[in-house]
Coordinates of C-alpha atoms in Angstrom, one line a residue:
M1 CA -214.0 -84.7 28.5
E2 CA -211.5 -81.9 28.9
N3 CA -211.8 -79.3 31.6
P4 CA -211.5 -75.8 30.1
A5 CA -210.1 -74.5 33.4
I6 CA -206.9 -76.5 32.8
L7 CA -207.0 -76.6 29.0
S8 CA -203.5 -76.3 27.6
P9 CA -202.7 -73.6 25.0
E10 CA -201.9 -76.3 22.5
K11 CA -205.3 -78.0 22.8
C12 CA -207.0 -74.6 22.7
R13 CA -205.2 -73.7 19.5
S14 CA -206.0 -77.1 18.0
A15 CA -209.7 -76.6 18.8
E16 CA -209.5 -73.1 17.2
N17 CA -207.9 -74.5 14.0
N18 CA -210.5 -77.2 13.7
A19 CA -213.3 -74.7 14.1
T20 CA -211.7 -72.4 11.5
M21 CA -211.4 -75.3 9.0
S22 CA -215.0 -76.3 9.7
A23 CA -216.2 -72.8 9.1
C24 CA -214.4 -72.6 5.7
C25 CA -215.8 -75.9 4.6
G26 CA -219.3 -75.2 5.8
A27 CA -219.5 -71.6 4.6
L28 CA -218.5 -72.5 1.1
G29 CA -221.2 -75.1 1.0
D30 CA -223.8 -72.9 2.7
L31 CA -223.3 -69.8 0.6
T32 CA -223.1 -71.7 -2.7
L33 CA -226.4 -73.5 -2.0
S34 CA -228.4 -70.8 -0.4
N35 CA -227.0 -67.3 -1.2
S36 CA -225.1 -67.2 -4.4
A37 CA -225.6 -66.9 -8.2
I38 CA -224.8 -70.6 -8.5
I39 CA -228.1 -71.8 -7.0
I40 CA -230.1 -69.2 -8.8
L41 CA -228.6 -70.1 -12.2
F42 CA -229.1 -73.8 -11.4
A43 CA -232.7 -73.4 -10.5
S44 CA -233.3 -71.4 -13.6
M45 CA -231.9 -74.2 -15.8
L46 CA -234.4 -76.5 -14.2
G47 CA -237.1 -74.3 -15.4
A48 CA -237.7 -72.3 -12.2
S49 CA -239.5 -69.0 -12.4
D50 CA -238.2 -65.7 -10.9
M51 CA -240.4 -66.4 -7.9
F52 CA -239.0 -69.9 -7.4
S53 CA -235.4 -68.7 -7.9
M54 CA -235.8 -66.0 -5.3
I55 CA -237.4 -68.4 -2.8
T56 CA -234.4 -70.6 -2.9
T57 CA -232.3 -67.8 -1.3
S58 CA -234.9 -67.1 1.4
L59 CA -235.2 -70.6 3.0
V60 CA -232.1 -70.6 5.3
P61 CA -232.8 -67.3 7.0
L62 CA -236.6 -67.8 7.1
L63 CA -236.3 -71.2 8.8
C64 CA -233.7 -69.9 11.1
G65 CA -236.1 -67.2 12.2
I66 CA -238.8 -69.8 12.9
C67 CA -236.7 -72.6 14.4
I68 CA -233.7 -71.1 16.1
I69 CA -235.3 -70.8 19.5
P70 CA -236.5 -74.5 19.8
M71 CA -233.1 -75.5 18.3
A72 CA -231.3 -73.6 21.0
W73 CA -233.3 -75.5 23.6
L74 CA -232.5 -78.8 21.8
A75 CA -228.8 -77.9 21.9
T76 CA -228.9 -77.5 25.7
K77 CA -230.4 -81.0 25.9
V78 CA -228.3 -82.9 23.3
G79 CA -225.1 -80.9 23.4
N80 CA -223.9 -78.4 20.9
K81 CA -221.3 -80.5 19.1
K82 CA -223.5 -83.6 18.9
L83 CA -226.4 -81.6 17.6
I84 CA -224.2 -79.9 14.9
V85 CA -222.7 -83.2 13.8
R86 CA -226.1 -84.8 13.4
V87 CA -227.9 -82.0 11.6
C88 CA -224.9 -81.4 9.3
S89 CA -224.9 -85.1 8.4
L90 CA -228.5 -84.8 7.3
A91 CA -227.8 -81.6 5.5
A92 CA -225.0 -83.2 3.6
I93 CA -227.4 -85.9 2.3
A94 CA -229.8 -83.2 1.2
Y95 CA -226.9 -81.4 -0.6
F96 CA -226.0 -84.5 -2.7
V97 CA -229.7 -85.0 -3.6
V98 CA -229.8 -81.4 -4.8
V99 CA -226.8 -82.1 -7.1
A100 CA -228.7 -85.1 -8.5
S101 CA -232.0 -83.3 -8.9
P102 CA -231.8 -82.9 -12.7
F103 CA -231.9 -86.7 -13.0
F104 CA -235.4 -86.7 -11.7
G105 CA -236.8 -85.3 -14.9
S106 CA -240.2 -83.5 -14.5
Y107 CA -239.9 -83.8 -10.7
A108 CA -236.5 -82.0 -10.7
S109 CA -237.8 -78.6 -9.4
I110 CA -239.9 -80.3 -6.7
I111 CA -236.9 -82.4 -5.5
L112 CA -234.7 -79.3 -5.6
M113 CA -237.1 -77.3 -3.4
T114 CA -237.8 -80.1 -1.0
M115 CA -234.1 -80.7 -0.4
L116 CA -233.4 -77.0 -0.1
V117 CA -236.1 -76.7 2.6
F118 CA -234.7 -79.8 4.4
F119 CA -231.1 -78.4 4.2
A120 CA -232.3 -75.0 5.5
F121 CA -234.1 -76.7 8.4
C122 CA -230.9 -78.6 9.4
S123 CA -228.9 -75.4 9.1
T124 CA -230.9 -73.9 12.0
G125 CA -229.5 -76.5 14.3
Y126 CA -226.0 -75.6 13.3
V127 CA -226.7 -71.9 13.8
A128 CA -228.1 -72.6 17.3
G129 CA -225.1 -74.6 18.4
W130 CA -222.2 -72.9 16.7
F131 CA -221.4 -70.0 19.0
P132 CA -222.1 -71.9 22.3
L133 CA -219.6 -74.5 20.9
L134 CA -217.0 -71.8 20.3
D135 CA -217.6 -70.4 23.8
S136 CA -216.6 -73.8 25.3
F137 CA -212.9 -73.3 24.4
L138 CA -212.4 -69.6 23.5
S139 CA -211.0 -67.5 26.3
S140 CA -212.4 -64.0 26.6
E141 CA -209.0 -62.6 25.8
R142 CA -208.7 -64.4 22.5
R143 CA -212.4 -64.2 21.4
S144 CA -212.5 -61.0 19.4
D145 CA -209.2 -61.6 17.5
Y146 CA -210.1 -65.2 16.7
L147 CA -213.6 -64.5 15.5
G148 CA -212.3 -61.7 13.2
R149 CA -209.6 -64.0 11.8
M150 CA -212.0 -66.9 11.3
R151 CA -214.5 -64.7 9.5
F152 CA -211.8 -63.3 7.2
T153 CA -210.5 -66.8 6.4
W154 CA -213.8 -68.3 5.3
Q155 CA -214.8 -65.3 3.3
L156 CA -211.5 -65.3 1.5
V157 CA -211.9 -69.0 0.7
T158 CA -215.4 -68.3 -0.7
V159 CA -214.3 -65.3 -2.8
V160 CA -211.4 -67.3 -4.4
F161 CA -213.7 -70.2 -5.1
L162 CA -216.5 -68.2 -6.7
L163 CA -214.0 -66.2 -8.8
T164 CA -212.5 -69.4 -10.0
V165 CA -215.9 -70.8 -10.9
G166 CA -216.8 -67.6 -12.7
L167 CA -213.7 -67.8 -14.9
A168 CA -214.1 -71.5 -15.6
I169 CA -217.8 -72.1 -16.4
G170 CA -218.0 -69.8 -19.5
K171 CA -220.8 -67.5 -20.7
E172 CA -223.5 -70.1 -21.1
P173 CA -222.5 -73.2 -19.1
P174 CA -224.5 -76.4 -19.5
I175 CA -226.3 -77.7 -16.5
W176 CA -223.7 -80.5 -15.9
K177 CA -221.0 -77.8 -15.2
L178 CA -223.1 -76.3 -12.4
Q179 CA -223.7 -79.9 -11.1
V180 CA -220.0 -80.4 -10.9
V181 CA -219.6 -77.1 -9.0
L182 CA -222.3 -78.1 -6.6
L183 CA -220.9 -81.6 -6.2
I184 CA -217.5 -80.1 -5.3
C185 CA -219.2 -77.9 -2.7
A186 CA -221.1 -80.8 -1.3
V187 CA -218.0 -82.8 -0.8
I188 CA -216.2 -79.8 0.8
Y189 CA -219.3 -79.3 3.0
T190 CA -218.7 -82.7 4.6
G191 CA -215.5 -81.2 6.0
R192 CA -217.6 -79.2 8.4
I193 CA -218.7 -82.5 10.1
F194 CA -215.1 -83.9 10.1
F195 CA -213.5 -80.9 11.7
I196 CA -216.2 -80.3 14.3
S197 CA -215.9 -83.9 15.3
R198 CA -212.3 -83.2 16.1
I199 CA -213.1 -80.5 18.6
P200 CA -213.0 -81.9 22.1
S201 CA -216.0 -81.8 24.4
F202 CA -215.1 -79.8 27.5
A203 CA -216.4 -80.4 31.0
G204 CA -217.0 -77.8 33.7
Q205 CA -218.6 -75.2 31.4
K206 CA -220.8 -72.6 33.1
K207 CA -224.5 -73.4 32.8
E208 CA -227.1 -70.8 32.3
V209 CA -229.3 -70.6 35.3
L210 CA -232.6 -70.3 33.5
G211 CA -234.6 -73.0 31.8
F212 CA -236.3 -72.7 28.4
K213 CA -239.6 -71.2 29.6
D214 CA -238.0 -68.8 32.2
G215 CA -235.2 -68.0 29.8
L216 CA -237.6 -67.0 27.1
I217 CA -239.8 -64.9 29.4
T218 CA -236.7 -63.2 30.7
A219 CA -235.5 -62.4 27.2
I220 CA -239.0 -61.0 26.2
E221 CA -239.0 -58.9 29.3
N222 CA -235.7 -57.3 28.3
K223 CA -237.3 -54.3 26.6
P224 CA -234.1 -52.8 25.1
L225 CA -233.2 -56.1 23.6
V226 CA -236.7 -56.6 22.2
G227 CA -236.8 -53.1 20.8
Y228 CA -233.5 -53.6 19.1
S229 CA -234.7 -57.0 17.8
V230 CA -237.7 -55.3 16.2
Y231 CA -235.4 -52.8 14.6
L232 CA -233.2 -55.6 13.1
F233 CA -236.4 -57.3 11.8
V234 CA -237.6 -54.2 9.9
L235 CA -234.1 -53.3 8.7
N236 CA -233.4 -56.8 7.2
L237 CA -237.0 -56.9 5.8
A238 CA -236.1 -53.8 3.8
T239 CA -232.5 -54.8 2.8
Y240 CA -232.0 -58.5 2.5
G241 CA -233.7 -59.0 -0.9
T242 CA -231.4 -56.7 -2.9
V243 CA -228.5 -59.0 -3.7
P244 CA -230.5 -62.0 -5.1
L245 CA -232.8 -59.7 -6.9
V246 CA -229.8 -58.1 -8.6
I247 CA -228.7 -61.5 -9.7
I248 CA -232.1 -62.3 -11.2
Y249 CA -232.2 -58.8 -12.8
L250 CA -228.8 -59.4 -14.4
K251 CA -229.9 -62.8 -15.8
K252 CA -233.4 -62.1 -16.9
H253 CA -233.5 -58.4 -17.9
L254 CA -229.9 -57.2 -18.5
N255 CA -228.9 -60.5 -20.2
A256 CA -225.5 -60.7 -18.5
P257 CA -223.4 -63.8 -19.3
D258 CA -223.6 -66.5 -16.6
N259 CA -219.9 -66.3 -15.8
I260 CA -220.1 -62.5 -15.4
I261 CA -223.0 -63.0 -13.0
V262 CA -220.9 -65.5 -10.9
I263 CA -218.0 -63.0 -10.8
I264 CA -220.3 -60.2 -9.7
S265 CA -221.6 -62.6 -7.0
A266 CA -218.0 -63.1 -5.9
A267 CA -217.5 -59.3 -5.8
T268 CA -220.2 -59.1 -3.1
M269 CA -218.1 -61.5 -1.0
V270 CA -215.1 -59.1 -1.5
G271 CA -217.2 -56.4 -0.1
M272 CA -218.1 -58.6 2.9
L273 CA -214.4 -59.3 3.3
L274 CA -213.4 -55.6 3.4
G275 CA -216.4 -54.8 5.6
S276 CA -215.4 -57.4 8.2
I277 CA -211.8 -56.1 8.3
S278 CA -213.0 -52.4 8.6
A279 CA -216.1 -52.7 10.7
G280 CA -214.4 -52.7 14.1
R281 CA -212.4 -49.6 13.3
I282 CA -215.4 -47.8 11.8
I283 CA -217.5 -48.5 14.9
R284 CA -214.7 -47.4 17.3
R285 CA -214.2 -44.2 15.2
W286 CA -217.9 -43.2 14.7
G287 CA -219.8 -45.1 17.4
I288 CA -222.8 -47.4 16.9
K289 CA -225.2 -44.4 16.4
D290 CA -223.4 -42.8 13.5
T291 CA -222.5 -46.2 12.0
L292 CA -226.1 -47.2 11.9
L293 CA -227.1 -43.9 10.3
G294 CA -224.4 -44.3 7.7
I295 CA -225.6 -47.9 7.0
H296 CA -229.1 -46.7 6.2
I297 CA -227.8 -44.0 3.9
L298 CA -225.6 -46.4 1.9
Y299 CA -228.3 -49.1 1.7
A300 CA -230.7 -46.5 0.3
L301 CA -228.3 -45.0 -2.2
V302 CA -227.3 -48.3 -3.7
N303 CA -230.8 -49.5 -4.2
L304 CA -231.8 -46.1 -5.7
S305 CA -228.7 -46.2 -8.0
I306 CA -229.6 -49.7 -9.3
F307 CA -233.2 -48.4 -9.9
F308 CA -231.8 -46.1 -12.6
I309 CA -229.8 -48.8 -14.4
G310 CA -232.1 -50.0 -17.2
T311 CA -229.8 -51.5 -19.8
G312 CA -227.1 -54.1 -19.9
S313 CA -223.6 -53.3 -21.1
N314 CA -220.0 -53.8 -19.9
L315 CA -220.2 -50.4 -18.3
T316 CA -223.4 -51.2 -16.4
Y317 CA -222.0 -54.6 -15.3
V318 CA -219.0 -52.8 -13.8
L319 CA -221.2 -50.2 -12.1
I320 CA -223.4 -52.9 -10.6
T321 CA -220.3 -54.8 -9.4
V322 CA -219.1 -51.6 -7.6
L323 CA -222.6 -51.0 -6.1
L324 CA -222.9 -54.5 -4.8
L325 CA -219.4 -54.3 -3.4
I326 CA -220.4 -51.2 -1.5
Y327 CA -223.7 -52.9 -0.5
S328 CA -222.0 -56.0 0.9
F329 CA -219.4 -53.8 2.7
T330 CA -222.3 -52.0 4.4
F331 CA -223.9 -55.4 5.1
A332 CA -220.8 -56.6 6.9
C333 CA -220.6 -53.5 9.0
A334 CA -224.2 -53.9 9.9
S335 CA -223.7 -57.5 10.8
V336 CA -220.8 -56.6 13.2
A337 CA -222.7 -53.7 14.7
S338 CA -225.7 -56.0 15.2
T339 CA -223.7 -58.7 16.9
S340 CA -222.0 -56.1 19.1
E341 CA -225.3 -54.7 20.3
M342 CA -227.0 -58.1 20.8
M343 CA -224.1 -59.2 23.0
A344 CA -224.2 -56.0 25.0
L345 CA -228.0 -56.1 25.6
A346 CA -228.3 -59.8 26.4
T347 CA -229.0 -60.5 30.0
S348 CA -226.1 -62.2 31.9
G349 CA -227.0 -65.8 32.7
N350 CA -229.5 -65.9 29.9
K351 CA -227.3 -65.2 26.9
T352 CA -228.3 -68.3 24.8
M353 CA -232.0 -67.6 24.9
A354 CA -231.5 -63.8 24.6
M355 CA -229.4 -64.3 21.5
A356 CA -231.8 -66.8 20.1
L357 CA -234.7 -64.4 20.5
C358 CA -232.8 -61.6 18.8
G359 CA -231.7 -64.1 16.1
A360 CA -235.3 -65.1 15.5
F361 CA -236.2 -61.5 14.6
Y362 CA -232.9 -61.0 12.6
Y363 CA -233.3 -64.1 10.5
G364 CA -237.1 -63.8 10.3
G365 CA -236.8 -60.3 8.7
S366 CA -234.1 -61.6 6.3
G367 CA -236.1 -64.6 5.1
L368 CA -239.3 -62.7 4.8
S369 CA -237.6 -60.0 2.7
R370 CA -236.8 -62.5 0.0
L371 CA -240.0 -64.5 0.4
I372 CA -242.2 -61.4 0.0
S373 CA -240.2 -60.2 -2.9
S374 CA -240.5 -63.5 -4.7
L375 CA -244.3 -63.6 -4.0
V376 CA -244.6 -60.1 -5.4
M377 CA -242.8 -61.1 -8.5
G378 CA -244.8 -64.2 -8.9
S379 CA -248.2 -62.6 -8.4
G380 CA -247.8 -60.1 -11.3
M381 CA -249.0 -57.3 -9.1
L382 CA -246.3 -55.0 -10.4
A383 CA -246.6 -53.4 -13.8
G384 CA -244.4 -55.0 -16.4
E385 CA -243.2 -51.5 -17.4
W386 CA -243.9 -47.9 -16.7
Y387 CA -242.3 -44.6 -17.5
V388 CA -240.7 -41.7 -15.7
G389 CA -240.5 -39.2 -18.5
S390 CA -238.8 -41.0 -21.3
M391 CA -237.2 -43.6 -19.0
K392 CA -238.8 -47.0 -19.2
I393 CA -239.0 -48.8 -15.8
C394 CA -239.5 -52.6 -15.5
H395 CA -240.9 -54.5 -12.5
Y396 CA -237.4 -55.4 -11.2
Q397 CA -236.5 -51.7 -11.0
T398 CA -239.8 -51.1 -9.2
L399 CA -238.7 -53.4 -6.5
F400 CA -235.4 -51.6 -6.0
L401 CA -237.4 -48.4 -5.6
I402 CA -239.6 -50.1 -3.0
Y403 CA -236.5 -51.3 -1.2
T404 CA -235.2 -47.7 -1.1
I405 CA -238.4 -46.4 0.4
A406 CA -238.5 -49.3 2.9
I407 CA -235.0 -48.6 4.1
I408 CA -235.9 -44.9 4.7
F409 CA -238.9 -46.1 6.6
A410 CA -236.8 -48.5 8.7
A411 CA -234.7 -45.6 9.8
M412 CA -237.7 -44.5 11.9
F413 CA -237.1 -47.5 14.1
L414 CA -233.8 -46.2 15.2
V415 CA -235.7 -44.6 18.0
V416 CA -236.0 -48.0 19.7
V417 CA -232.2 -48.7 19.5
P418 CA -230.7 -48.0 22.9
A419 CA -227.3 -47.0 21.4
V420 CA -229.1 -44.3 19.3
F421 CA -231.8 -43.1 21.7
P422 CA -231.2 -44.5 25.2
K423 CA -234.3 -44.6 27.4
G424 CA -234.5 -45.5 31.0
E425 CA -232.2 -47.8 32.9
Y426 CA -231.1 -51.1 31.5
V427 CA -228.1 -53.5 31.7
Y428 CA -225.6 -52.7 28.9
D429 CA -222.7 -55.1 28.9
V430 CA -220.1 -53.3 26.6
H431 CA -217.8 -56.3 26.9

């Protein structure tokens, strides 16, 4: 194993390049299977209901919320790279079975859901080991620039791919075309395993002084961190269901062509791309407090605007594209701000467990947002239609209104965010 203390610049750059390539391969596979219009359209073609289609997008964040803490412990025992390679190998098998699921006839939906659950479970091991793996070869001086460059790269690759797919599949693609798209993504996903395997294992890394039990207790006793984690849970619970619900709304109510839906899905990634580039400057210019307030305002305005869109036309498709671009831009800024605050509030010597605890709240709120939305749609508890004056409102629009109210409610939890309302004395590592 290499010693990071004497790691040459050439080997460091090689590790960074391999990590970037693995991120591009993995992100394309992850997003296509768990957070894009592709999997929603694919599930619909297999006869999935709105509830089932929405659930497919909730599995990865939901299981991350449940499993990230034990997976973080497992990573300390097995090793970050070894854990990632093993779980990603299993996830790749699940990916290929998803591609083949239409061949199972009447069991296709069951096979699809089972494999998506298994893929999501394996993904939690990757999430738990990824950042500690990067920390093994990234110097503090290069960390920020590299992470920004890596994030920009994989998002750009995803945008180009989804736009290409949207232009290629046509308005009403047969299921085999989506299978081909998923097959391409499954093959590319295996690149994550290949490139991570090429990253050397480094000796002499600093060990965190606390074990699993003591580390978890220490993280829980970090009141500012816990307060911020609760805020992230509530915020994501209110906001994370919007994008997949828009995709279903476009497909089932506004009758948008499938290729237009995929292109609109790609536009959300463009927003993420622009947000990732701009977030650092926005936070430096306005500070965390004003940035978070702006995030709440934009989240609420976008959901409220979509609530008033009741018919499908070229104009409304363009409007929804712009709104989702703004929404994903806001989401990227929120993600950067969240990471910044989590790193600042995590106790030194207990970073892994502190980040895992915060991640459990973060991903838990994200997954529950989509799961609860899917259960609400499936239960039929919302009126099929109702009126505001002469304006007819469907149950999808009702959910956008509920999201708007929930986002305003989530703003009340800003009182527990130390950067907004600091209380008492606590360790705040701005670096």
